[in-house]
Protein backbone atom coordinates (compact mmCIF):
# COMPACT_ATOMS: atom_id res chain seq x y z
CA UNK A 1 0.00 0.00 0.00
CA UNK A 2 1.57 3.26 -1.13
CA UNK A 3 -1.12 5.59 0.24
CA UNK A 4 -0.90 7.11 3.68
CA UNK A 5 -4.65 7.64 4.05
CA UNK A 6 -6.32 4.24 4.17
CA UNK A 7 -9.29 3.69 1.87
CA UNK A 8 -12.56 3.08 3.74
CA UNK A 9 -15.83 1.48 2.75
CA UNK A 10 -17.74 4.61 3.77
CA UNK A 11 -15.56 6.89 1.62
CA UNK A 12 -15.69 4.73 -1.52
CA UNK A 13 -19.40 4.10 -0.88
CA UNK A 14 -20.11 7.83 -0.65
CA UNK A 15 -18.22 8.35 -3.92
CA UNK A 16 -20.12 5.57 -5.71
CA UNK A 17 -23.45 6.89 -4.41
CA UNK A 18 -22.67 10.44 -5.61
CA UNK A 19 -21.55 9.11 -9.00
CA UNK A 20 -24.78 7.15 -9.45
CA UNK A 21 -26.93 10.12 -8.46
CA UNK A 22 -25.07 12.37 -10.92
CA UNK A 23 -25.30 10.02 -13.92
CA UNK A 24 -28.09 7.50 -13.66
CA UNK A 25 -30.71 8.13 -10.98
CA UNK A 26 -32.83 10.30 -13.32
CA UNK A 27 -33.52 7.24 -15.49
CA UNK A 28 -35.23 5.55 -12.54
CA UNK A 29 -38.48 7.50 -13.03
CA UNK A 30 -39.58 5.51 -16.07
CA UNK A 31 -41.58 2.53 -14.69
CA UNK A 32 -45.38 2.40 -15.01
CA UNK A 33 -47.73 1.79 -12.04
CA UNK A 34 -48.53 -1.65 -13.43
CA UNK A 35 -44.89 -2.61 -13.66
CA UNK A 36 -44.03 -1.34 -10.16
CA UNK A 37 -47.10 -3.10 -8.74
CA UNK A 38 -46.15 -6.40 -10.40
CA UNK A 39 -42.47 -6.34 -9.50
CA UNK A 40 -42.85 -4.98 -5.96
CA UNK A 41 -45.50 -7.63 -5.20
CA UNK A 42 -43.33 -10.46 -6.51
CA UNK A 43 -40.19 -9.36 -4.70
CA UNK A 44 -42.07 -8.86 -1.41
CA UNK A 45 -43.85 -12.19 -1.95
CA UNK A 46 -40.49 -13.94 -2.37
CA UNK A 47 -39.29 -12.38 0.91
CA UNK A 48 -42.51 -13.44 2.71
CA UNK A 49 -42.11 -16.99 1.39
CA UNK A 50 -38.52 -17.16 2.63
CA UNK A 51 -39.60 -15.96 6.10
CA UNK A 52 -42.33 -18.61 6.33
CA UNK A 53 -40.22 -21.40 4.87
CA UNK A 54 -37.32 -20.82 7.28
CA UNK A 55 -39.32 -19.47 10.25
CA UNK A 56 -37.32 -16.25 10.43
CA UNK A 57 -37.24 -14.94 14.03
CA UNK A 58 -37.61 -11.40 15.40
CA UNK A 59 -33.90 -11.47 16.28
CA UNK A 60 -33.10 -12.20 12.64
CA UNK A 61 -35.60 -9.62 11.40
CA UNK A 62 -33.98 -6.95 13.59
CA UNK A 63 -30.48 -7.98 12.49
CA UNK A 64 -31.53 -7.52 8.86
CA UNK A 65 -33.17 -4.18 9.69
CA UNK A 66 -29.99 -2.93 11.40
CA UNK A 67 -27.94 -4.17 8.47
CA UNK A 68 -30.10 -2.45 5.85
CA UNK A 69 -29.82 0.81 7.78
CA UNK A 70 -26.03 0.39 7.78
CA UNK A 71 -25.91 -0.26 4.02
CA UNK A 72 -27.40 3.21 3.55
CA UNK A 73 -25.21 4.86 6.19
CA UNK A 74 -22.09 3.43 4.53
CA UNK A 75 -23.26 4.50 1.06
CA UNK A 76 -23.00 0.86 -0.01
CA UNK A 77 -26.23 0.48 -1.98
CA UNK A 78 -24.34 0.82 -5.28
CA UNK A 79 -21.81 -1.77 -4.16
CA UNK A 80 -24.43 -4.19 -2.81
CA UNK A 81 -26.61 -3.97 -5.92
CA UNK A 82 -23.77 -4.18 -8.42
CA UNK A 83 -22.11 -7.13 -6.67
CA UNK A 84 -25.19 -9.29 -6.00
CA UNK A 85 -27.93 -8.18 -8.41
CA UNK A 86 -26.57 -6.46 -11.52
CA UNK A 87 -25.27 -9.61 -13.24
CA UNK A 88 -28.79 -10.90 -13.79
CA UNK A 89 -30.03 -7.53 -15.10
CA UNK A 90 -27.09 -7.53 -17.53
CA UNK A 91 -27.84 -11.08 -18.71
CA UNK A 92 -31.47 -10.19 -19.42
CA UNK A 93 -30.63 -6.86 -21.08
CA UNK A 94 -28.14 -8.41 -23.53
CA UNK A 95 -29.57 -11.87 -24.23
CA UNK A 96 -30.59 -10.82 -27.79
CA UNK A 97 -27.06 -9.85 -28.79
CA UNK A 98 -25.11 -11.64 -31.50
CA UNK A 99 -21.88 -9.69 -31.01
CA UNK A 100 -19.55 -9.48 -28.04
CA UNK A 101 -20.54 -10.78 -24.64
CA UNK A 102 -20.68 -8.06 -22.02
CA UNK A 103 -20.85 -8.08 -18.25
CA UNK A 104 -21.68 -5.74 -15.38
CA UNK A 105 -20.53 -2.12 -15.10
CA UNK A 106 -19.99 -2.10 -11.34
CA UNK A 107 -19.90 1.01 -9.15
CA UNK A 108 -16.72 2.76 -10.28
CA UNK A 109 -17.24 4.02 -13.86
CA UNK A 110 -16.71 7.74 -14.44
CA UNK A 111 -17.57 9.23 -17.86
CA UNK A 112 -15.28 11.71 -19.62
CA UNK A 113 -11.84 10.14 -19.13
CA UNK A 114 -8.96 11.75 -21.09
CA UNK A 115 -8.73 10.94 -24.80
CA UNK A 116 -5.59 9.15 -25.93
CA UNK A 117 -6.37 8.69 -29.63
CA UNK A 118 -6.16 5.29 -31.35
CA UNK A 119 -2.79 4.39 -29.86
CA UNK A 120 -1.54 5.58 -26.52
CA UNK A 121 -0.83 5.09 -22.85
CA UNK A 122 -3.63 5.31 -20.31
CA UNK A 123 -3.05 8.06 -17.71
CA UNK A 124 -0.82 6.59 -14.98
CA UNK A 125 1.71 7.66 -12.38
CA UNK A 126 5.42 7.61 -12.96
CA UNK A 127 6.56 4.09 -12.02
CA UNK A 128 2.95 2.82 -11.80
CA UNK A 129 3.25 -0.64 -10.22
CA UNK A 130 2.20 -3.73 -12.17
CA UNK A 131 3.22 -5.68 -15.27
CA UNK A 132 3.04 -3.42 -18.35
CA UNK A 133 0.33 -4.62 -20.74
CA UNK A 134 0.12 -3.72 -24.44
CA UNK A 135 -3.36 -4.44 -25.72
CA UNK A 136 -4.27 -4.30 -29.39
CA UNK A 137 -7.67 -4.92 -30.92
CA UNK A 138 -10.21 -4.06 -33.51
CA UNK A 139 -13.84 -2.98 -33.28
CA UNK A 140 -16.23 -4.38 -35.87
CA UNK A 141 -19.98 -4.67 -36.40
CA UNK A 142 -21.78 -8.05 -36.39
CA UNK A 143 -21.81 -7.94 -40.23
CA UNK A 144 -17.99 -7.81 -40.20
CA UNK A 145 -17.69 -4.16 -41.21
CA UNK A 146 -14.94 -2.15 -39.57
CA UNK A 147 -15.99 0.53 -37.05
CA UNK A 148 -13.65 3.50 -37.39
CA UNK A 149 -13.96 6.19 -34.71
CA UNK A 150 -15.43 3.74 -32.17
CA UNK A 151 -14.71 4.68 -28.56
CA UNK A 152 -13.09 2.30 -26.10
CA UNK A 153 -13.32 3.63 -22.55
CA UNK A 154 -11.10 1.71 -20.15
CA UNK A 155 -10.97 1.92 -16.36
CA UNK A 156 -9.39 -0.41 -13.85
CA UNK A 157 -7.87 -0.80 -10.41
CA UNK A 158 -4.18 -0.30 -9.71
CA UNK A 159 -1.69 -2.82 -8.32
CA UNK A 160 -3.14 -2.27 -4.84
CA UNK A 161 -6.65 -3.06 -6.14
CA UNK A 162 -7.77 0.58 -5.79
CA UNK A 163 -9.72 2.80 -8.22
CA UNK A 164 -8.94 6.47 -8.80
CA UNK A 165 -11.70 8.82 -7.61
CA UNK A 166 -12.93 6.17 -5.10
CA UNK A 167 -9.80 5.77 -2.99
CA UNK A 168 -7.68 8.56 -1.50
CA UNK A 169 -4.48 10.05 -2.93
CA UNK A 170 -4.64 8.66 -6.45
CA UNK A 171 -4.52 11.18 -9.34
CA UNK A 172 -8.01 11.94 -10.66
CA UNK A 173 -7.88 10.05 -13.98
CA UNK A 174 -5.30 7.42 -13.01
CA UNK A 175 -5.89 4.23 -15.05
CA UNK A 176 -8.93 5.76 -16.77
CA UNK A 177 -8.70 6.55 -20.48
CA UNK A 178 -10.67 6.83 -23.72
CA UNK A 179 -9.29 5.45 -27.00
CA UNK A 180 -10.76 5.90 -30.49
CA UNK A 181 -10.32 3.37 -33.29
CA UNK A 182 -8.41 4.36 -36.44
CA UNK A 183 -9.62 4.04 -40.06
CA UNK A 184 -9.17 0.25 -39.88
CA UNK A 185 -11.05 -0.01 -36.58
CA UNK A 186 -7.88 -0.65 -34.63
CA UNK A 187 -6.66 0.54 -31.26
CA UNK A 188 -3.52 0.01 -29.18
CA UNK A 189 -3.58 0.64 -25.44
CA UNK A 190 -0.67 0.64 -23.03
CA UNK A 191 -1.54 0.08 -19.39
CA UNK A 192 -0.51 -2.14 -16.47
CA UNK A 193 -2.15 -5.33 -15.25
CA UNK A 194 -4.56 -4.66 -12.37
CA UNK A 195 -4.46 -6.67 -9.14
CA UNK A 196 -7.29 -8.91 -7.92
CA UNK A 197 -9.88 -6.75 -6.18
CA UNK A 198 -11.32 -7.20 -2.72
CA UNK A 199 -14.56 -5.33 -2.12
CA UNK A 200 -14.37 -3.16 1.04
CA UNK A 201 -14.50 -5.40 4.11
CA UNK A 202 -15.05 -2.66 6.72
CA UNK A 203 -18.60 -1.69 5.71
CA UNK A 204 -22.04 -3.29 5.56
CA UNK A 205 -21.22 -5.48 2.55
CA UNK A 206 -18.13 -6.76 4.34
CA UNK A 207 -20.29 -7.48 7.39
CA UNK A 208 -22.64 -9.62 5.28
CA UNK A 209 -19.69 -11.47 3.73
CA UNK A 210 -18.17 -12.20 7.16
CA UNK A 211 -21.52 -13.20 8.70
CA UNK A 212 -22.22 -15.62 5.84
CA UNK A 213 -18.66 -16.99 5.71
CA UNK A 214 -18.11 -15.89 2.09
CA UNK A 215 -15.01 -14.24 0.59
CA UNK A 216 -14.78 -10.67 -0.73
CA UNK A 217 -12.73 -11.21 -3.91
CA UNK A 218 -13.21 -10.39 -7.54
CA UNK A 219 -10.63 -11.63 -10.05
CA UNK A 220 -8.33 -9.00 -11.59
CA UNK A 221 -10.26 -7.24 -14.34
CA UNK A 222 -10.23 -4.43 -16.90
CA UNK A 223 -13.52 -2.55 -17.31
CA UNK A 224 -14.53 -1.29 -20.77
CA UNK A 225 -17.34 0.53 -22.48
CA UNK A 226 -17.22 0.29 -26.26
CA UNK A 227 -19.47 2.53 -28.34
CA UNK A 228 -20.01 3.47 -31.98
CA UNK A 229 -22.77 5.40 -33.74
CA UNK A 230 -25.76 3.20 -34.64
CA UNK A 231 -24.60 0.40 -32.32
CA UNK A 232 -25.57 -0.80 -28.88
CA UNK A 233 -23.21 0.28 -26.12
CA UNK A 234 -21.12 -2.67 -24.93
CA UNK A 235 -20.18 -2.72 -21.25
CA UNK A 236 -17.74 -5.51 -20.42
CA UNK A 237 -14.86 -6.63 -18.24
CA UNK A 238 -11.81 -8.60 -19.31
CA UNK A 239 -10.13 -11.12 -17.07
CA UNK A 240 -6.79 -12.94 -16.91
CA UNK A 241 -6.20 -16.68 -17.19
CA UNK A 242 -5.53 -18.72 -14.04
CA UNK A 243 -6.83 -16.10 -11.62
CA UNK A 244 -8.01 -18.08 -8.62
CA UNK A 245 -11.23 -16.06 -8.49
CA UNK A 246 -12.31 -16.51 -12.12
CA UNK A 247 -14.45 -19.41 -10.88
CA UNK A 248 -15.86 -17.80 -7.74
CA UNK A 249 -16.15 -14.07 -8.43
CA UNK A 250 -18.15 -12.47 -5.60
CA UNK A 251 -19.96 -10.42 -8.30
CA UNK A 252 -20.70 -13.45 -10.58
CA UNK A 253 -19.49 -11.42 -13.57
CA UNK A 254 -16.93 -13.70 -15.27
CA UNK A 255 -17.77 -15.29 -18.65
CA UNK A 256 -15.32 -17.56 -20.51
CA UNK A 257 -15.46 -15.32 -23.62
CA UNK A 258 -14.06 -12.45 -21.54
CA UNK A 259 -10.82 -14.14 -20.41
CA UNK A 260 -7.75 -12.71 -22.17
CA UNK A 261 -4.74 -14.68 -23.38
CA UNK A 262 -1.73 -12.45 -22.70
CA UNK A 263 1.67 -13.47 -23.98
CA UNK A 264 5.18 -12.41 -22.93
CA UNK A 265 6.17 -9.22 -24.77
CA UNK A 266 9.35 -8.82 -26.84
CA UNK A 267 11.16 -7.00 -24.00
CA UNK A 268 10.48 -9.77 -21.45
CA UNK A 269 9.05 -7.34 -18.85
CA UNK A 270 5.73 -6.52 -20.50
CA UNK A 271 2.88 -8.63 -21.82
CA UNK A 272 1.01 -8.29 -25.08
CA UNK A 273 -2.58 -9.25 -25.72
CA UNK A 274 -4.96 -9.11 -28.67
CA UNK A 275 -8.69 -8.73 -27.98
CA UNK A 276 -11.28 -7.01 -30.16
CA UNK A 277 -14.99 -6.24 -29.90
CA UNK A 278 -17.98 -7.00 -32.10
CA UNK A 279 -20.88 -4.57 -31.61
CA UNK A 280 -24.56 -5.22 -32.37
CA UNK A 281 -26.30 -2.65 -34.57
CA UNK A 282 -29.10 -0.79 -32.80
CA UNK A 283 -32.43 -2.30 -33.74
CA UNK A 284 -34.79 0.26 -35.30
C1 LIG B 1 -15.60 -3.53 -8.56
O1 LIG B 1 -14.40 -3.13 -9.01
C2 LIG B 1 -16.42 -4.10 -9.43
O2 LIG B 1 -15.98 -4.21 -10.68
C3 LIG B 1 -17.67 -4.55 -9.04
C4 LIG B 1 -18.55 -5.19 -9.99
C5 LIG B 1 -18.06 -4.41 -7.74
C6 LIG B 1 -17.23 -3.82 -6.84
C7 LIG B 1 -16.01 -3.37 -7.25
FE1 LIG C 1 -14.07 -3.30 -10.93
GROMACS .gro file of C-alpha atoms in nm, residues 78-191:
model
  114
   78UNK     CA    1  -2.434   0.082  -0.528
   79UNK     CA    2  -2.181  -0.177  -0.416
   80UNK     CA    3  -2.443  -0.419  -0.281
   81UNK     CA    4  -2.661  -0.397  -0.592
   82UNK     CA    5  -2.377  -0.418  -0.842
   83UNK     CA    6  -2.211  -0.713  -0.667
   84UNK     CA    7  -2.519  -0.929  -0.600
   85UNK     CA    8  -2.793  -0.818  -0.841
   86UNK     CA    9  -2.657  -0.646  -1.152
   87UNK     CA   10  -2.527  -0.961  -1.324
   88UNK     CA   11  -2.879  -1.090  -1.379
   89UNK     CA   12  -3.003  -0.753  -1.510
   90UNK     CA   13  -2.709  -0.753  -1.753
   91UNK     CA   14  -2.784  -1.108  -1.871
   92UNK     CA   15  -3.147  -1.019  -1.942
   93UNK     CA   16  -3.063  -0.686  -2.108
   94UNK     CA   17  -2.814  -0.841  -2.353
   95UNK     CA   18  -2.957  -1.187  -2.423
   96UNK     CA   19  -3.059  -1.082  -2.779
   97UNK     CA   20  -2.706  -0.985  -2.879
   98UNK     CA   21  -2.511  -1.164  -3.150
   99UNK     CA   22  -2.188  -0.969  -3.101
  100UNK     CA   23  -1.955  -0.948  -2.804
  101UNK     CA   24  -2.054  -1.078  -2.464
  102UNK     CA   25  -2.068  -0.806  -2.202
  103UNK     CA   26  -2.085  -0.808  -1.825
  104UNK     CA   27  -2.168  -0.574  -1.538
  105UNK     CA   28  -2.053  -0.212  -1.510
  106UNK     CA   29  -1.999  -0.210  -1.134
  107UNK     CA   30  -1.990   0.101  -0.915
  108UNK     CA   31  -1.672   0.276  -1.028
  109UNK     CA   32  -1.724   0.402  -1.386
  110UNK     CA   33  -1.671   0.774  -1.444
  111UNK     CA   34  -1.757   0.923  -1.786
  112UNK     CA   35  -1.528   1.171  -1.962
  113UNK     CA   36  -1.184   1.014  -1.913
  114UNK     CA   37  -0.896   1.175  -2.109
  115UNK     CA   38  -0.873   1.094  -2.480
  116UNK     CA   39  -0.559   0.915  -2.593
  117UNK     CA   40  -0.637   0.869  -2.963
  118UNK     CA   41  -0.616   0.529  -3.135
  119UNK     CA   42  -0.279   0.439  -2.986
  120UNK     CA   43  -0.154   0.558  -2.652
  121UNK     CA   44  -0.083   0.509  -2.285
  122UNK     CA   45  -0.363   0.531  -2.031
  123UNK     CA   46  -0.305   0.806  -1.771
  124UNK     CA   47  -0.082   0.659  -1.498
  125UNK     CA   48   0.171   0.766  -1.238
  126UNK     CA   49   0.542   0.761  -1.296
  127UNK     CA   50   0.656   0.409  -1.202
  128UNK     CA   51   0.295   0.282  -1.180
  129UNK     CA   52   0.325  -0.064  -1.022
  130UNK     CA   53   0.220  -0.373  -1.217
  131UNK     CA   54   0.322  -0.568  -1.527
  132UNK     CA   55   0.304  -0.342  -1.835
  133UNK     CA   56   0.033  -0.462  -2.074
  134UNK     CA   57   0.012  -0.372  -2.444
  135UNK     CA   58  -0.336  -0.444  -2.572
  136UNK     CA   59  -0.427  -0.430  -2.939
  137UNK     CA   60  -0.767  -0.492  -3.092
  138UNK     CA   61  -1.021  -0.406  -3.351
  139UNK     CA   62  -1.384  -0.298  -3.328
  140UNK     CA   63  -1.623  -0.438  -3.587
  141UNK     CA   64  -1.998  -0.467  -3.640
  142UNK     CA   65  -2.178  -0.805  -3.639
  143UNK     CA   66  -2.181  -0.794  -4.023
  144UNK     CA   67  -1.799  -0.781  -4.020
  145UNK     CA   68  -1.769  -0.416  -4.121
  146UNK     CA   69  -1.494  -0.215  -3.957
  147UNK     CA   70  -1.599   0.053  -3.705
  148UNK     CA   71  -1.365   0.350  -3.739
  149UNK     CA   72  -1.396   0.619  -3.471
  150UNK     CA   73  -1.543   0.374  -3.217
  151UNK     CA   74  -1.471   0.468  -2.856
  152UNK     CA   75  -1.309   0.230  -2.610
  153UNK     CA   76  -1.332   0.363  -2.255
  154UNK     CA   77  -1.110   0.171  -2.015
  155UNK     CA   78  -1.097   0.192  -1.636
  156UNK     CA   79  -0.939  -0.041  -1.385
  157UNK     CA   80  -0.787  -0.080  -1.041
  158UNK     CA   81  -0.418  -0.030  -0.971
  159UNK     CA   82  -0.169  -0.282  -0.832
  160UNK     CA   83  -0.314  -0.227  -0.484
  161UNK     CA   84  -0.665  -0.306  -0.614
  162UNK     CA   85  -0.777   0.058  -0.579
  163UNK     CA   86  -0.972   0.280  -0.822
  164UNK     CA   87  -0.894   0.647  -0.880
  165UNK     CA   88  -1.170   0.882  -0.761
  166UNK     CA   89  -1.293   0.617  -0.510
  167UNK     CA   90  -0.980   0.577  -0.299
  168UNK     CA   91  -0.768   0.856  -0.150
  169UNK     CA   92  -0.448   1.005  -0.293
  170UNK     CA   93  -0.464   0.866  -0.645
  171UNK     CA   94  -0.452   1.118  -0.934
  172UNK     CA   95  -0.801   1.194  -1.066
  173UNK     CA   96  -0.788   1.005  -1.398
  174UNK     CA   97  -0.530   0.742  -1.301
  175UNK     CA   98  -0.589   0.423  -1.505
  176UNK     CA   99  -0.893   0.576  -1.677
  177UNK     CA  100  -0.870   0.655  -2.048
  178UNK     CA  101  -1.067   0.683  -2.372
  179UNK     CA  102  -0.929   0.545  -2.700
  180UNK     CA  103  -1.076   0.590  -3.049
  181UNK     CA  104  -1.032   0.337  -3.329
  182UNK     CA  105  -0.841   0.436  -3.644
  183UNK     CA  106  -0.962   0.404  -4.006
  184UNK     CA  107  -0.917   0.025  -3.988
  185UNK     CA  108  -1.105  -0.001  -3.658
  186UNK     CA  109  -0.788  -0.065  -3.463
  187UNK     CA  110  -0.666   0.054  -3.126
  188UNK     CA  111  -0.352   0.001  -2.918
  189UNK     CA  112  -0.358   0.064  -2.544
  190UNK     CA  113  -0.067   0.064  -2.303
  191UNK     CA  114  -0.154   0.008  -1.939
   0.00000   0.00000   0.00000
